Amino acid sequence: MHECLPSDAVGKRVACDGERGTVRFVGTVPPTAGLWLGVEWDNPDRGKHDGSHEGVHYFTCRHPKGGSFVRPKKASFGVDYLTAIRRRYEMEVQQVLGEEIQISTRTVEMVGFEAITEKQNHNRLRVPSNPTVRPRAFSCLRVLSLTNCALTWPQVTLLECAPMWPLLEELYASENDITELQKPNDVLQSLTVLDLSTNPLVDGAVLSIGQLPRLENLNMSKTGLSTLLFDDAMPGCKTAMFPALKSLAVNSNNISEWSVINELEKLQSLVRLSCRQNPLLSQERNPGTAMQLLIARVGRLEALNRWTVLPEDRRGAELDYCKMFGLEWLASGGHRDPQQNRPSAEFTAQHPRYQSLIQKYGAPEDSELKKQEPFALKNQLLSESSSLLLNSMIVQKVKGLLYRLLKIPGAELKLSYTSSKMEGKEIEIDNDLKPLQFYSIEDGDKVLVRWL
């Protein structure tokens, strides 16, 4: 073997010109002379072929152009983990001998997730062919990160690794080659946290892990999720799947239908949801409206997109939801008389919480179902003698008073005013931290209120 090469070079990790890869072949490549390494690169753009040269197949790559041959002297095999630790933290012998009390001033560096995330993981592991012969190898392992290790789900769980981790509680497997998920029979039964983000999962794959009994936190962001259906539960009922799931992240996916959110309402324990950067939310003209719809459709949420859902937020969202879809409810067969209230199955499927909400708050009145027109704040809210007080109030407090009157959250309210001195012009009141007098509003002017 070449003096620069370890005896077991195949399968080892190497670095070359800033790129990392895995050695898949060591040997000669005729008609050239000398020794070559066949490397499968982490970044397939670094490669040139699939492990073949002049019709001879030397090694296999996942990507058709993910491999290339390099000379051993150009590849760095690095050092093993223990050697790296010793080099970084081992004290000089003289330092130990010269000090009786102060052994070393060097402290162990705790690696931050965000600071050097690009330097962590990204390994290419050789998975044992028969893990059953090592049942106690990692018997006390509780937390495991396998980020960006080019692993598939069978490699992580069913066939090869998971039997060695009987007590595993947290598994971070983002940025891998996981496309499909299989039911983890007799493994991962202690799992409480699972990160599958940035994996190209096929639709419906997540249902395969729905029987994990203790899973509380699931990250499915950037997985291409677009549909979801818990077919064991009818609209308005709870699914038996994911019985312990409290926190779910589905950010940066392809969710464009409210039916997906309706399915999340079937999760019996869900209280925290993160659903940012999905087409569904951008369809709403006002981000506040989208948030309200999410809160109203998922009845147990305590936190949404990292914001705490307060009782008054839920009440306002649910009341607005009842008003927003009240006409549709009536048209589908809904009725204020419970004896005649028979909304269609189609409406119930689209709005599974609507019936429970009108039982909670009562059906909306006809006046609440009509499209609201702008009204003069001064005439509707305050008497003439209160105009001085109103003028000194900041806009945010004015919106607070309007919320008490209209039951519409401040985020939904748009204020403007008209003046007899500027006929035909409407001026927007767009700074919540300024008093109304900042806008030079005078007696006779009208403050107009609009909402969606």
mmCIF file with all atom_site columns, N, CA and C in Angstrom, residues 371-434:
data_model
loop_
_atom_site.group_PDB
_atom_site.id
_atom_site.type_symbol
_atom_site.label_atom_id
_atom_site.label_alt_id
_atom_site.label_comp_id
_atom_site.label_asym_id
_atom_site.label_entity_id
_atom_site.label_seq_id
_atom_site.pdbx_PDB_ins_code
_atom_site.Cartn_x
_atom_site.Cartn_y
_atom_site.Cartn_z
_atom_site.occupancy
_atom_site.B_iso_or_equiv
_atom_site.pdbx_formal_charge
_atom_site.auth_seq_id
_atom_site.auth_comp_id
_atom_site.auth_asym_id
_atom_site.auth_atom_id
_atom_site.pdbx_PDB_model_num
ATOM 1   N N  . LYS A 1 371 ? -71.277 43.208 4.093  1.00 0.00 ? 371 LYS A N  1
ATOM 2   C CA . LYS A 1 371 ? -69.998 43.874 3.900  1.00 0.00 ? 371 LYS A CA 1
ATOM 3   C C  . LYS A 1 371 ? -70.028 45.231 4.582  1.00 0.00 ? 371 LYS A C  1
ATOM 4   N N  . GLN A 1 372 ? -69.076 45.479 5.448  1.00 0.00 ? 372 GLN A N  1
ATOM 5   C CA . GLN A 1 372 ? -69.045 46.708 6.215  1.00 0.00 ? 372 GLN A CA 1
ATOM 6   C C  . GLN A 1 372 ? -68.517 47.871 5.379  1.00 0.00 ? 372 GLN A C  1
ATOM 7   N N  . GLU A 1 373 ? -69.117 49.001 5.541  1.00 0.00 ? 373 GLU A N  1
ATOM 8   C CA . GLU A 1 373 ? -68.675 50.213 4.874  1.00 0.00 ? 373 GLU A CA 1
ATOM 9   C C  . GLU A 1 373 ? -67.918 51.084 5.868  1.00 0.00 ? 373 GLU A C  1
ATOM 10  N N  . PRO A 1 374 ? -67.055 51.976 5.382  1.00 0.00 ? 374 PRO A N  1
ATOM 11  C CA . PRO A 1 374 ? -66.374 52.895 6.294  1.00 0.00 ? 374 PRO A CA 1
ATOM 12  C C  . PRO A 1 374 ? -67.379 53.729 7.064  1.00 0.00 ? 374 PRO A C  1
ATOM 13  N N  . PHE A 1 375 ? -67.071 54.029 8.312  1.00 0.00 ? 375 PHE A N  1
ATOM 14  C CA . PHE A 1 375 ? -67.972 54.866 9.086  1.00 0.00 ? 375 PHE A CA 1
ATOM 15  C C  . PHE A 1 375 ? -67.159 55.960 9.766  1.00 0.00 ? 375 PHE A C  1
ATOM 16  N N  . ALA A 1 376 ? -67.851 57.011 10.175 1.00 0.00 ? 376 ALA A N  1
ATOM 17  C CA . ALA A 1 376 ? -67.187 58.133 10.817 1.00 0.00 ? 376 ALA A CA 1
ATOM 18  C C  . ALA A 1 376 ? -66.935 57.798 12.274 1.00 0.00 ? 376 ALA A C  1
ATOM 19  N N  . LEU A 1 377 ? -65.684 57.733 12.668 1.00 0.00 ? 377 LEU A N  1
ATOM 20  C CA . LEU A 1 377 ? -65.330 57.337 14.019 1.00 0.00 ? 377 LEU A CA 1
ATOM 21  C C  . LEU A 1 377 ? -65.954 58.263 15.048 1.00 0.00 ? 377 LEU A C  1
ATOM 22  N N  . LYS A 1 378 ? -65.939 59.525 14.797 1.00 0.00 ? 378 LYS A N  1
ATOM 23  C CA . LYS A 1 378 ? -66.418 60.491 15.779 1.00 0.00 ? 378 LYS A CA 1
ATOM 24  C C  . LYS A 1 378 ? -67.895 60.296 16.065 1.00 0.00 ? 378 LYS A C  1
ATOM 25  N N  . ASN A 1 379 ? -68.665 60.024 15.033 1.00 0.00 ? 379 ASN A N  1
ATOM 26  C CA . ASN A 1 379 ? -70.107 59.858 15.221 1.00 0.00 ? 379 ASN A CA 1
ATOM 27  C C  . ASN A 1 379 ? -70.436 58.514 15.855 1.00 0.00 ? 379 ASN A C  1
ATOM 28  N N  . GLN A 1 380 ? -69.655 57.488 15.592 1.00 0.00 ? 380 GLN A N  1
ATOM 29  C CA . GLN A 1 380 ? -69.972 56.140 16.059 1.00 0.00 ? 380 GLN A CA 1
ATOM 30  C C  . GLN A 1 380 ? -69.387 55.830 17.424 1.00 0.00 ? 380 GLN A C  1
ATOM 31  N N  . LEU A 1 381 ? -68.258 56.452 17.760 1.00 0.00 ? 381 LEU A N  1
ATOM 32  C CA . LEU A 1 381 ? -67.532 56.047 18.944 1.00 0.00 ? 381 LEU A CA 1
ATOM 33  C C  . LEU A 1 381 ? -67.612 57.048 20.082 1.00 0.00 ? 381 LEU A C  1
ATOM 34  N N  . LEU A 1 382 ? -67.457 58.319 19.777 1.00 0.00 ? 382 LEU A N  1
ATOM 35  C CA . LEU A 1 382 ? -67.358 59.316 20.826 1.00 0.00 ? 382 LEU A CA 1
ATOM 36  C C  . LEU A 1 382 ? -68.316 60.467 20.584 1.00 0.00 ? 382 LEU A C  1
ATOM 37  N N  . SER A 1 383 ? -68.693 61.092 21.644 1.00 0.00 ? 383 SER A N  1
ATOM 38  C CA . SER A 1 383 ? -69.553 62.272 21.530 1.00 0.00 ? 383 SER A CA 1
ATOM 39  C C  . SER A 1 383 ? -68.718 63.480 21.152 1.00 0.00 ? 383 SER A C  1
ATOM 40  N N  . GLU A 1 384 ? -69.389 64.565 20.809 1.00 0.00 ? 384 GLU A N  1
ATOM 41  C CA . GLU A 1 384 ? -68.705 65.795 20.388 1.00 0.00 ? 384 GLU A CA 1
ATOM 42  C C  . GLU A 1 384 ? -67.791 66.319 21.474 1.00 0.00 ? 384 GLU A C  1
ATOM 43  N N  . SER A 1 385 ? -68.228 66.190 22.738 1.00 0.00 ? 385 SER A N  1
ATOM 44  C CA . SER A 1 385 ? -67.433 66.726 23.849 1.00 0.00 ? 385 SER A CA 1
ATOM 45  C C  . SER A 1 385 ? -66.158 65.932 24.098 1.00 0.00 ? 385 SER A C  1
ATOM 46  N N  . SER A 1 386 ? -66.066 64.758 23.470 1.00 0.00 ? 386 SER A N  1
ATOM 47  C CA . SER A 1 386 ? -64.881 63.929 23.690 1.00 0.00 ? 386 SER A CA 1
ATOM 48  C C  . SER A 1 386 ? -63.836 64.108 22.599 1.00 0.00 ? 386 SER A C  1
ATOM 49  N N  . SER A 1 387 ? -64.056 65.012 21.660 1.00 0.00 ? 387 SER A N  1
ATOM 50  C CA . SER A 1 387 ? -63.154 65.125 20.523 1.00 0.00 ? 387 SER A CA 1
ATOM 51  C C  . SER A 1 387 ? -61.754 65.534 20.944 1.00 0.00 ? 387 SER A C  1
ATOM 52  N N  . LEU A 1 388 ? -61.625 66.362 21.997 1.00 0.00 ? 388 LEU A N  1
ATOM 53  C CA . LEU A 1 388 ? -60.305 66.783 22.447 1.00 0.00 ? 388 LEU A CA 1
ATOM 54  C C  . LEU A 1 388 ? -59.527 65.586 22.989 1.00 0.00 ? 388 LEU A C  1
ATOM 55  N N  . LEU A 1 389 ? -60.240 64.731 23.775 1.00 0.00 ? 389 LEU A N  1
ATOM 56  C CA . LEU A 1 389 ? -59.611 63.536 24.304 1.00 0.00 ? 389 LEU A CA 1
ATOM 57  C C  . LEU A 1 389 ? -59.161 62.609 23.174 1.00 0.00 ? 389 LEU A C  1
ATOM 58  N N  . LEU A 1 390 ? -60.024 62.429 22.185 1.00 0.00 ? 390 LEU A N  1
ATOM 59  C CA . LEU A 1 390 ? -59.692 61.578 21.047 1.00 0.00 ? 390 LEU A CA 1
ATOM 60  C C  . LEU A 1 390 ? -58.470 62.095 20.314 1.00 0.00 ? 390 LEU A C  1
ATOM 61  N N  . ASN A 1 391 ? -58.402 63.414 20.137 1.00 0.00 ? 391 ASN A N  1
ATOM 62  C CA . ASN A 1 391 ? -57.309 64.016 19.380 1.00 0.00 ? 391 ASN A CA 1
ATOM 63  C C  . ASN A 1 391 ? -55.957 63.794 20.044 1.00 0.00 ? 391 ASN A C  1
ATOM 64  N N  . SER A 1 392 ? -55.935 63.630 21.379 1.00 0.00 ? 392 SER A N  1
ATOM 65  C CA . SER A 1 392 ? -54.674 63.462 22.096 1.00 0.00 ? 392 SER A CA 1
ATOM 66  C C  . SER A 1 392 ? -54.255 62.003 22.226 1.00 0.00 ? 392 SER A C  1
ATOM 67  N N  . MET A 1 393 ? -55.142 61.107 21.828 1.00 0.00 ? 393 MET A N  1
ATOM 68  C CA . MET A 1 393 ? -54.841 59.680 21.952 1.00 0.00 ? 393 MET A CA 1
ATOM 69  C C  . MET A 1 393 ? -53.936 59.216 20.815 1.00 0.00 ? 393 MET A C  1
ATOM 70  N N  . ILE A 1 394 ? -53.040 58.273 21.144 1.00 0.00 ? 394 ILE A N  1
ATOM 71  C CA . ILE A 1 394 ? -52.239 57.698 20.075 1.00 0.00 ? 394 ILE A CA 1
ATOM 72  C C  . ILE A 1 394 ? -53.114 56.742 19.269 1.00 0.00 ? 394 ILE A C  1
ATOM 73  N N  . VAL A 1 395 ? -52.721 56.500 18.040 1.00 0.00 ? 395 VAL A N  1
ATOM 74  C CA . VAL A 1 395 ? -53.533 55.701 17.127 1.00 0.00 ? 395 VAL A CA 1
ATOM 75  C C  . VAL A 1 395 ? -53.744 54.285 17.667 1.00 0.00 ? 395 VAL A C  1
ATOM 76  N N  . GLN A 1 396 ? -52.730 53.737 18.326 1.00 0.00 ? 396 GLN A N  1
ATOM 77  C CA . GLN A 1 396 ? -52.831 52.371 18.857 1.00 0.00 ? 396 GLN A CA 1
ATOM 78  C C  . GLN A 1 396 ? -53.955 52.255 19.877 1.00 0.00 ? 396 GLN A C  1
ATOM 79  N N  . LYS A 1 397 ? -54.106 53.270 20.741 1.00 0.00 ? 397 LYS A N  1
ATOM 80  C CA . LYS A 1 397 ? -55.180 53.243 21.733 1.00 0.00 ? 397 LYS A CA 1
ATOM 81  C C  . LYS A 1 397 ? -56.542 53.421 21.077 1.00 0.00 ? 397 LYS A C  1
ATOM 82  N N  . VAL A 1 398 ? -56.597 54.209 20.016 1.00 0.00 ? 398 VAL A N  1
ATOM 83  C CA . VAL A 1 398 ? -57.849 54.359 19.277 1.00 0.00 ? 398 VAL A CA 1
ATOM 84  C C  . VAL A 1 398 ? -58.285 53.007 18.724 1.00 0.00 ? 398 VAL A C  1
ATOM 85  N N  . LYS A 1 399 ? -57.340 52.269 18.195 1.00 0.00 ? 399 LYS A N  1
ATOM 86  C CA . LYS A 1 399 ? -57.661 50.945 17.672 1.00 0.00 ? 399 LYS A CA 1
ATOM 87  C C  . LYS A 1 399 ? -58.121 50.009 18.786 1.00 0.00 ? 399 LYS A C  1
ATOM 88  N N  . GLY A 1 400 ? -57.566 50.212 19.997 1.00 0.00 ? 400 GLY A N  1
ATOM 89  C CA . GLY A 1 400 ? -58.008 49.415 21.127 1.00 0.00 ? 400 GLY A CA 1
ATOM 90  C C  . GLY A 1 400 ? -59.471 49.672 21.457 1.00 0.00 ? 400 GLY A C  1
ATOM 91  N N  . LEU A 1 401 ? -59.887 50.942 21.405 1.00 0.00 ? 401 LEU A N  1
ATOM 92  C CA . LEU A 1 401 ? -61.296 51.281 21.630 1.00 0.00 ? 401 LEU A CA 1
ATOM 93  C C  . LEU A 1 401 ? -62.177 50.689 20.533 1.00 0.00 ? 401 LEU A C  1
ATOM 94  N N  . LEU A 1 402 ? -61.688 50.736 19.310 1.00 0.00 ? 402 LEU A N  1
ATOM 95  C CA . LEU A 1 402 ? -62.457 50.174 18.209 1.00 0.00 ? 402 LEU A CA 1
ATOM 96  C C  . LEU A 1 402 ? -62.615 48.659 18.350 1.00 0.00 ? 402 LEU A C  1
ATOM 97  N N  . TYR A 1 403 ? -61.578 48.016 18.894 1.00 0.00 ? 403 TYR A N  1
ATOM 98  C CA . TYR A 1 403 ? -61.681 46.568 19.094 1.00 0.00 ? 403 TYR A CA 1
ATOM 99  C C  . TYR A 1 403 ? -62.818 46.260 20.073 1.00 0.00 ? 403 TYR A C  1
ATOM 100 N N  . ARG A 1 404 ? -62.934 47.070 21.137 1.00 0.00 ? 404 ARG A N  1
ATOM 101 C CA . ARG A 1 404 ? -64.018 46.843 22.097 1.00 0.00 ? 404 ARG A CA 1
ATOM 102 C C  . ARG A 1 404 ? -65.383 47.032 21.451 1.00 0.00 ? 404 ARG A C  1
ATOM 103 N N  . LEU A 1 405 ? -65.460 47.974 20.525 1.00 0.00 ? 405 LEU A N  1
ATOM 104 C CA . LEU A 1 405 ? -66.733 48.274 19.878 1.00 0.00 ? 405 LEU A CA 1
ATOM 105 C C  . LEU A 1 405 ? -67.068 47.273 18.785 1.00 0.00 ? 405 LEU A C  1
ATOM 106 N N  . LEU A 1 406 ? -66.081 46.944 17.961 1.00 0.00 ? 406 LEU A N  1
ATOM 107 C CA . LEU A 1 406 ? -66.333 46.152 16.756 1.00 0.00 ? 406 LEU A CA 1
ATOM 108 C C  . LEU A 1 406 ? -65.904 44.691 16.870 1.00 0.00 ? 406 LEU A C  1
ATOM 109 N N  . LYS A 1 407 ? -65.105 44.378 17.908 1.00 0.00 ? 407 LYS A N  1
ATOM 110 C CA . LYS A 1 407 ? -64.548 43.029 18.063 1.00 0.00 ? 407 LYS A CA 1
ATOM 111 C C  . LYS A 1 407 ? -63.671 42.638 16.865 1.00 0.00 ? 407 LYS A C  1
ATOM 112 N N  . ILE A 1 408 ? -62.952 43.618 16.334 1.00 0.00 ? 408 ILE A N  1
ATOM 113 C CA . ILE A 1 408 ? -62.043 43.393 15.202 1.00 0.00 ? 408 ILE A CA 1
ATOM 114 C C  . ILE A 1 408 ? -60.632 43.744 15.658 1.00 0.00 ? 408 ILE A C  1
ATOM 115 N N  . PRO A 1 409 ? -59.676 42.816 15.559 1.00 0.00 ? 409 PRO A N  1
ATOM 116 C CA . PRO A 1 409 ? -58.298 43.080 16.002 1.00 0.00 ? 409 PRO A CA 1
ATOM 117 C C  . PRO A 1 409 ? -57.699 44.290 15.309 1.00 0.00 ? 409 PRO A C  1
ATOM 118 N N  . GLY A 1 410 ? -56.820 44.983 16.031 1.00 0.00 ? 410 GLY A N  1
ATOM 119 C CA . GLY A 1 410 ? -56.208 46.184 15.492 1.00 0.00 ? 410 GLY A CA 1
ATOM 120 C C  . GLY A 1 410 ? -55.459 45.961 14.196 1.00 0.00 ? 410 GLY A C  1
ATOM 121 N N  . ALA A 1 411 ? -54.894 44.763 14.021 1.00 0.00 ? 411 ALA A N  1
ATOM 122 C CA . ALA A 1 411 ? -54.146 44.471 12.800 1.00 0.00 ? 411 ALA A CA 1
ATOM 123 C C  . ALA A 1 411 ? -55.030 44.493 11.566 1.00 0.00 ? 411 ALA A C  1
ATOM 124 N N  . GLU A 1 412 ? -56.352 44.342 11.761 1.00 0.00 ? 412 GLU A N  1
ATOM 125 C CA . GLU A 1 412 ? -57.294 44.328 10.644 1.00 0.00 ? 412 GLU A CA 1
ATOM 126 C C  . GLU A 1 412 ? -57.818 45.719 10.306 1.00 0.00 ? 412 GLU A C  1
ATOM 127 N N  . LEU A 1 413 ? -57.583 46.685 11.202 1.00 0.00 ? 413 LEU A N  1
ATOM 128 C CA . LEU A 1 413 ? -58.175 48.013 11.045 1.00 0.00 ? 413 LEU A CA 1
ATOM 129 C C  . LEU A 1 413 ? -57.264 48.938 10.243 1.00 0.00 ? 413 LEU A C  1
ATOM 130 N N  . LYS A 1 414 ? -57.869 49.682 9.326  1.00 0.00 ? 414 LYS A N  1
ATOM 131 C CA . LYS A 1 414 ? -57.164 50.683 8.538  1.00 0.00 ? 414 LYS A CA 1
ATOM 132 C C  . LYS A 1 414 ? -57.850 52.031 8.762  1.00 0.00 ? 414 LYS A C  1
ATOM 133 N N  . LEU A 1 415 ? -57.092 52.995 9.282  1.00 0.00 ? 415 LEU A N  1
ATOM 134 C CA . LEU A 1 415 ? -57.648 54.311 9.591  1.00 0.00 ? 415 LEU A CA 1
ATOM 135 C C  . LEU A 1 415 ? -57.195 55.343 8.561  1.00 0.00 ? 415 LEU A C  1
ATOM 136 N N  . SER A 1 416 ? -58.085 56.253 8.262  1.00 0.00 ? 416 SER A N  1
ATOM 137 C CA . SER A 1 416 ? -57.786 57.398 7.388  1.00 0.00 ? 416 SER A CA 1
ATOM 138 C C  . SER A 1 416 ? -58.711 58.535 7.800  1.00 0.00 ? 416 SER A C  1
ATOM 139 N N  . TYR A 1 417 ? -58.505 59.722 7.212  1.00 0.00 ? 417 TYR A N  1
ATOM 140 C CA . TYR A 1 417 ? -59.435 60.815 7.519  1.00 0.00 ? 417 TYR A CA 1
ATOM 141 C C  . TYR A 1 417 ? -59.587 61.728 6.312  1.00 0.00 ? 417 TYR A C  1
ATOM 142 N N  . THR A 1 418 ? -60.734 62.405 6.300  1.00 0.00 ? 418 THR A N  1
ATOM 143 C CA . THR A 1 418 ? -61.020 63.401 5.261  1.00 0.00 ? 418 THR A CA 1
ATOM 144 C C  . THR A 1 418 ? -61.239 64.753 5.926  1.00 0.00 ? 418 THR A C  1
ATOM 145 N N  . SER A 1 419 ? -60.891 65.802 5.216  1.00 0.00 ? 419 SER A N  1
ATOM 146 C CA . SER A 1 419 ? -61.019 67.156 5.744  1.00 0.00 ? 419 SER A CA 1
ATOM 147 C C  . SER A 1 419 ? -61.756 68.024 4.748  1.00 0.00 ? 419 SER A C  1
ATOM 148 N N  . SER A 1 420 ? -62.591 68.905 5.278  1.00 0.00 ? 420 SER A N  1
ATOM 149 C CA . SER A 1 420 ? -63.324 69.821 4.404  1.00 0.00 ? 420 SER A CA 1
ATOM 150 C C  . SER A 1 420 ? -62.382 70.791 3.694  1.00 0.00 ? 420 SER A C  1
ATOM 151 N N  . LYS A 1 421 ? -61.183 70.942 4.229  1.00 0.00 ? 421 LYS A N  1
ATOM 152 C CA . LYS A 1 421 ? -60.204 71.835 3.612  1.00 0.00 ? 421 LYS A CA 1
ATOM 153 C C  . LYS A 1 421 ? -59.494 71.180 2.429  1.00 0.00 ? 421 LYS A C  1
ATOM 154 N N  . MET A 1 422 ? -59.623 69.873 2.334  1.00 0.00 ? 422 MET A N  1
ATOM 155 C CA . MET A 1 422 ? -58.974 69.141 1.233  1.00 0.00 ? 422 MET A CA 1
ATOM 156 C C  . MET A 1 422 ? -59.996 68.196 0.626  1.00 0.00 ? 422 MET A C  1
ATOM 157 N N  . GLU A 1 423 ? -60.972 68.748 -0.024 1.00 0.00 ? 423 GLU A N  1
ATOM 158 C CA . GLU A 1 423 ? -62.063 67.945 -0.562 1.00 0.00 ? 423 GLU A CA 1
ATOM 159 C C  . GLU A 1 423 ? -61.545 66.955 -1.603 1.00 0.00 ? 423 GLU A C  1
ATOM 160 N N  . GLY A 1 424 ? -62.111 65.742 -1.534 1.00 0.00 ? 424 GLY A N  1
ATOM 161 C CA . GLY A 1 424 ? -61.740 64.703 -2.490 1.00 0.00 ? 424 GLY A CA 1
ATOM 162 C C  . GLY A 1 424 ? -60.459 63.971 -2.162 1.00 0.00 ? 424 GLY A C  1
ATOM 163 N N  . LYS A 1 425 ? -59.823 64.324 -1.038 1.00 0.00 ? 425 LYS A N  1
ATOM 164 C CA . LYS A 1 425 ? -58.576 63.671 -0.657 1.00 0.00 ? 425 LYS A CA 1
ATOM 165 C C  . LYS A 1 425 ? -58.748 62.937 0.658  1.00 0.00 ? 425 LYS A C  1
ATOM 166 N N  . GLU A 1 426 ? -58.280 61.692 0.704  1.00 0.00 ? 426 GLU A N  1
ATOM 167 C CA . GLU A 1 426 ? -58.334 60.886 1.922  1.00 0.00 ? 426 GLU A CA 1
ATOM 168 C C  . GLU A 1 426 ? -56.905 60.592 2.363  1.00 0.00 ? 426 GLU A C  1
ATOM 169 N N  . ILE A 1 427 ? -56.605 60.911 3.627  1.00 0.00 ? 427 ILE A N  1
ATOM 170 C CA . ILE A 1 427 ? -55.238 60.805 4.132  1.00 0.00 ? 427 ILE A CA 1
ATOM 171 C C  . ILE A 1 427 ? -55.141 59.602 5.066  1.00 0.00 ? 427 ILE A C  1
ATOM 172 N N  . GLU A 1 428 ? -54.175 58.731 4.825  1.00 0.00 ? 428 GLU A N  1
ATOM 173 C CA . GLU A 1 428 ? -54.014 57.513 5.612  1.00 0.00 ? 428 GLU A CA 1
ATOM 174 C C  . GLU A 1 428 ? -53.367 57.819 6.957  1.00 0.00 ? 428 GLU A C  1
ATOM 175 N N  . ILE A 1 429 ? -53.891 57.225 8.010  1.00 0.00 ? 429 ILE A N  1
ATOM 176 C CA . ILE A 1 429 ? -53.312 57.303 9.353  1.00 0.00 ? 429 ILE A CA 1
ATOM 177 C C  . ILE A 1 429 ? -52.530 56.015 9.568  1.00 0.00 ? 429 ILE A C  1
ATOM 178 N N  . ASP A 1 430 ? -51.226 56.059 9.327  1.00 0.00 ? 430 ASP A N  1
ATOM 179 C CA . ASP A 1 430 ? -50.458 54.824 9.194  1.00 0.00 ? 430 ASP A CA 1
ATOM 180 C C  . ASP A 1 430 ? -49.401 54.598 10.266 1.00 0.00 ? 430 ASP A C  1
ATOM 181 N N  . ASN A 1 431 ? -49.363 55.450 11.296 1.00 0.00 ? 431 ASN A N  1
ATOM 182 C CA . ASN A 1 431 ? -48.368 55.269 12.356 1.00 0.00 ? 431 ASN A CA 1
ATOM 183 C C  . ASN A 1 431 ? -49.083 55.080 13.687 1.00 0.00 ? 431 ASN A C  1
ATOM 184 N N  . ASP A 1 432 ? -49.056 53.848 14.202 1.00 0.00 ? 432 ASP A N  1
ATOM 185 C CA . ASP A 1 432 ? -49.791 53.526 15.425 1.00 0.00 ? 432 ASP A CA 1
ATOM 186 C C  . ASP A 1 432 ? -49.244 54.214 16.665 1.00 0.00 ? 432 ASP A C  1
ATOM 187 N N  . LEU A 1 433 ? -48.020 54.728 16.602 1.00 0.00 ? 433 LEU A N  1
ATOM 188 C CA . LEU A 1 433 ? -47.406 55.329 17.783 1.00 0.00 ? 433 LEU A CA 1
ATOM 189 C C  . LEU A 1 433 ? -47.559 56.845 17.846 1.00 0.00 ? 433 LEU A C  1
ATOM 190 N N  . LYS A 1 434 ? -48.216 57.440 16.872 1.00 0.00 ? 434 LYS A N  1
ATOM 191 C CA . LYS A 1 434 ? -48.441 58.883 16.852 1.00 0.00 ? 434 LYS A CA 1
ATOM 192 C C  . LYS A 1 434 ? -49.839 59.212 17.384 1.00 0.00 ? 434 LYS A C  1
#
